[in-house]
PDB file of C-alpha atoms in Angstrom:
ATOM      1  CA  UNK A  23     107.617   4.015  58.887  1.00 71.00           C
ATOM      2  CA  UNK A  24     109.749   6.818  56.984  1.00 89.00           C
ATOM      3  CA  UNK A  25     107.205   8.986  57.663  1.00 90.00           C
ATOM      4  CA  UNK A  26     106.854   8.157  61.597  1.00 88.00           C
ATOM      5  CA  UNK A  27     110.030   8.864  62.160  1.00 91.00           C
ATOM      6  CA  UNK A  28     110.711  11.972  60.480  1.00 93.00           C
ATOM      7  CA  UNK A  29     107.757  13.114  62.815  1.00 94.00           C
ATOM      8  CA  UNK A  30     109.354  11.595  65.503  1.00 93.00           C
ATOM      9  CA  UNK A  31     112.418  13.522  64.367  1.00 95.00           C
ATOM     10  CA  UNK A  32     110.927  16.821  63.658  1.00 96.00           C
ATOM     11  CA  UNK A  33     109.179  17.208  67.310  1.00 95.00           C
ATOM     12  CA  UNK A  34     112.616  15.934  69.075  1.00 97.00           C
ATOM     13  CA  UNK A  35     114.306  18.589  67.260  1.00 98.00           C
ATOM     14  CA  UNK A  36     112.146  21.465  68.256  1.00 98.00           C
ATOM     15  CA  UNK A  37     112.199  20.612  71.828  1.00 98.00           C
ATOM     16  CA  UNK A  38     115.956  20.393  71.723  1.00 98.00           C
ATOM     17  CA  UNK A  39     115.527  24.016  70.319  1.00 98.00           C
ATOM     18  CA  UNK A  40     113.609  25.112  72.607  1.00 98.00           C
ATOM     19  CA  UNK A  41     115.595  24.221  75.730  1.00 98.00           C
ATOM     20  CA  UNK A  42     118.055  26.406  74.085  1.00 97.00           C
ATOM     21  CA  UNK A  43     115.730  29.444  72.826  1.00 98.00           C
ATOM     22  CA  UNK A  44     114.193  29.544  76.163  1.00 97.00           C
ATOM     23  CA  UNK A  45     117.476  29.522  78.477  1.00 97.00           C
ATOM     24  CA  UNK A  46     118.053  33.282  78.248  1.00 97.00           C
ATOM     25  CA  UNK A  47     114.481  33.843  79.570  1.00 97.00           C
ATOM     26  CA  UNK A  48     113.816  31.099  82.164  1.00 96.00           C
ATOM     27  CA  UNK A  49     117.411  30.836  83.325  1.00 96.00           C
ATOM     28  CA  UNK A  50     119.292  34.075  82.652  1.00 96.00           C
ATOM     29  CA  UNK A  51     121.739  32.144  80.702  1.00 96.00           C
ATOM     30  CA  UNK A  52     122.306  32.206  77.005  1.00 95.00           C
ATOM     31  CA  UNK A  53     124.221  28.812  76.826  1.00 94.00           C
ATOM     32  CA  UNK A  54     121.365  26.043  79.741  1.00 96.00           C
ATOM     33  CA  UNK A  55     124.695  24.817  81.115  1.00 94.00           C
ATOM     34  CA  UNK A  56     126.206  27.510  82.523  1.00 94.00           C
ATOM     35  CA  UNK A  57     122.954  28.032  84.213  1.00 95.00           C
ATOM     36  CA  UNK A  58     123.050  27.569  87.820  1.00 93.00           C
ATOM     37  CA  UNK A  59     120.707  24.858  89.525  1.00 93.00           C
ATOM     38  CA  UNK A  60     119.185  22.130  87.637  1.00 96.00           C
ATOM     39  CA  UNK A  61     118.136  23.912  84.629  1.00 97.00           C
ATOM     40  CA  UNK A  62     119.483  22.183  81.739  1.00 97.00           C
ATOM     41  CA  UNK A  63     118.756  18.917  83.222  1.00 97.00           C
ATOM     42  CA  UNK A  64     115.300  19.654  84.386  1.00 98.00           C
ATOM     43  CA  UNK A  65     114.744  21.082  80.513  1.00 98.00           C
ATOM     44  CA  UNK A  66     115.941  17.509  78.780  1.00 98.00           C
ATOM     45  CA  UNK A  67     114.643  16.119  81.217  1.00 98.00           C
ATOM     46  CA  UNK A  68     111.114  17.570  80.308  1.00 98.00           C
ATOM     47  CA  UNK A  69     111.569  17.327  76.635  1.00 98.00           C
ATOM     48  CA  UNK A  70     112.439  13.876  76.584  1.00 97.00           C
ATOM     49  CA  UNK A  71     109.389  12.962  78.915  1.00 98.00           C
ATOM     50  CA  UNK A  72     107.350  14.709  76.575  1.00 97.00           C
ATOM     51  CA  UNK A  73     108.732  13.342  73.016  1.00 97.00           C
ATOM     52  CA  UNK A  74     108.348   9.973  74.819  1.00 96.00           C
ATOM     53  CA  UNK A  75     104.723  10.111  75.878  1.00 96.00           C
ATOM     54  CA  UNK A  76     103.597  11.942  72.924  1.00 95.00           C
ATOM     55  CA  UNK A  77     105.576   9.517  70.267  1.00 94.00           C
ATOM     56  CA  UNK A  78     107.003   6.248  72.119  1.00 93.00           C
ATOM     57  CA  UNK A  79     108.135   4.355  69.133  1.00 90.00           C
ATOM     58  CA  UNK A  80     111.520   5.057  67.863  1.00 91.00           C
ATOM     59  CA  UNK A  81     113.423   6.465  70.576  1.00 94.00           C
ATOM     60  CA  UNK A  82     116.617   6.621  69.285  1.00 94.00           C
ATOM     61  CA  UNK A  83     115.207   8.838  66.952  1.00 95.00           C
ATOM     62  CA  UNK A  84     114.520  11.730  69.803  1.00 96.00           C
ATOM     63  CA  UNK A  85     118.056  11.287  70.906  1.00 97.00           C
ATOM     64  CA  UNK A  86     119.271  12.229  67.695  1.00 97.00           C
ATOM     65  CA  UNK A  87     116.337  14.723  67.114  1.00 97.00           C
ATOM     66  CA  UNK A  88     117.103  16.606  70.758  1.00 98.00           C
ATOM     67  CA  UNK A  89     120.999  16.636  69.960  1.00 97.00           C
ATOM     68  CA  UNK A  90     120.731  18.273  66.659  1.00 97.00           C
ATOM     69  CA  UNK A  91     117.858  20.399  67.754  1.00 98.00           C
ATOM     70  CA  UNK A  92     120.651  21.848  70.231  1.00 97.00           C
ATOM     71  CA  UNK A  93     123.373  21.921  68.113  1.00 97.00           C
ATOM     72  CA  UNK A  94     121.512  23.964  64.897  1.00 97.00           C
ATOM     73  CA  UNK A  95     119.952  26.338  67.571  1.00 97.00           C
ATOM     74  CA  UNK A  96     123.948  27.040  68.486  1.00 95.00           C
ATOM     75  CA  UNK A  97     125.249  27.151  65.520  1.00 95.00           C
ATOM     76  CA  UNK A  98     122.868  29.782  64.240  1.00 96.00           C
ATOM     77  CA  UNK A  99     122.007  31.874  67.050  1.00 95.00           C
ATOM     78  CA  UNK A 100     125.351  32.137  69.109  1.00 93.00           C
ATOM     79  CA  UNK A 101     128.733  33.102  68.748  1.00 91.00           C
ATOM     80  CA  UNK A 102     130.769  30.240  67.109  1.00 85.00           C
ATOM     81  CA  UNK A 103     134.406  29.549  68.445  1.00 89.00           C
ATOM     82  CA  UNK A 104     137.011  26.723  68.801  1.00 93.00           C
ATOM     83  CA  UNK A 105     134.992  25.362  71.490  1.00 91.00           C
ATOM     84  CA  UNK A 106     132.349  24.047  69.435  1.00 92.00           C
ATOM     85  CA  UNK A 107     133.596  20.439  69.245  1.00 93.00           C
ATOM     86  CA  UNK A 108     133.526  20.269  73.020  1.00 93.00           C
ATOM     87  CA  UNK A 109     130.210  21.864  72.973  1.00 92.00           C
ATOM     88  CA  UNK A 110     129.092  19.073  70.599  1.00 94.00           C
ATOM     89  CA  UNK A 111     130.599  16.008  73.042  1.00 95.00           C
ATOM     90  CA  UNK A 112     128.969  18.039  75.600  1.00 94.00           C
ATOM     91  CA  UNK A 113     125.732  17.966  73.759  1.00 94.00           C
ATOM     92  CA  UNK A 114     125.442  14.559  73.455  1.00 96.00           C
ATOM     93  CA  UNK A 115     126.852  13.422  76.771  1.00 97.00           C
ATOM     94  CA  UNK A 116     123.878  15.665  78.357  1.00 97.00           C
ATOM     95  CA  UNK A 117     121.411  14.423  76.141  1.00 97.00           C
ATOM     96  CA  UNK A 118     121.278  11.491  77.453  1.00 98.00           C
ATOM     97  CA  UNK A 119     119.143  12.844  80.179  1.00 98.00           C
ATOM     98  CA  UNK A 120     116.290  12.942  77.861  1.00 98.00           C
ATOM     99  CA  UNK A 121     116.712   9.770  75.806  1.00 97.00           C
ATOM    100  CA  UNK A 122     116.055   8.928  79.473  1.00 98.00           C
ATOM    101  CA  UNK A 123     113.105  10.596  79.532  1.00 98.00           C
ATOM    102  CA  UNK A 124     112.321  10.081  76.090  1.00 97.00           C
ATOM    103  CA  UNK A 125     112.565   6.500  76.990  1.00 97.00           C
ATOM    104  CA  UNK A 126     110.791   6.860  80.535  1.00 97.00           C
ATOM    105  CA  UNK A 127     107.780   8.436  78.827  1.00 97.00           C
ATOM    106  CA  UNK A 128     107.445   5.950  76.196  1.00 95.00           C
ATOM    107  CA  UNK A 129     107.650   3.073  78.450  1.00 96.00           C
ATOM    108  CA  UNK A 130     104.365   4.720  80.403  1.00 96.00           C
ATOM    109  CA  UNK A 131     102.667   5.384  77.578  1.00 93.00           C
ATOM    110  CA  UNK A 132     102.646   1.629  76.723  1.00 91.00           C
ATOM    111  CA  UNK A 133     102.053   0.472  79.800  1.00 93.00           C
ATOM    112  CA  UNK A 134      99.332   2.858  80.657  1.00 91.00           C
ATOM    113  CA  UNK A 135      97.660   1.811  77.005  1.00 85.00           C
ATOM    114  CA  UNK A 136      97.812  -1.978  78.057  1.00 76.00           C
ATOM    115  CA  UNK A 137     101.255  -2.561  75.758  1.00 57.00           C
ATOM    116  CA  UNK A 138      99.933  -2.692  72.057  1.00 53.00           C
TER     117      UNK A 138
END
């Protein structure tokens, strides 16, 4: 189970990493919420949909996995400042959106396999 979960863990964290790393390119925006439109949702969104279908069990552990995927991809690759605990509430307040997907895509995945 350990193990299932740091997978779990591991792939949630990427994709929150990669809504970030790819913000500058698909958005023009280095930070995905000051992008305009529906970026940054449509990205967790996405991600979560994605952790969900590909690993449904455990899906607390993509929320946690998508949130600290974010936050390490700030921390190292932008400009810190004493805004970083309200970009942390922030964070987690939009990453909800994709432990709604997360949880969305799990929940088709079992019912699409017949619920094992």
């Amino acid at each position: 189970m350990k193990r299932k979960l740091a997978i779990n863990f591991l792939f949630s964290f990427v994709g929150g990493a990669m809504v970030w790393a790819l913000s500058p390119f698909l958005s023009g925006q280095v930070e995905p919420w000051d992008a305009k439109g529906f970026y940054y949702s449509a990205a967790l969104l996405i991600v979560g949909l994605i952790v969900g279908l590909a690993r449904p069990k455990h899906v607390w552990s993509h929320y946690a996995g998508i949130i600290l995927g974010q936050l390490t991809y700030m921390l190292c690759f932008l400009p810190g400042g004493p805004l970083i605990p309200v970009g942390v509430a922030f964070l987690a307040a939009y990453s909800t959106i994709a432990l709604a997907g997360a949880a969305s895509g799990a929940w088709f995945r079992r019912v699409s396999r017949g619920a094992r």
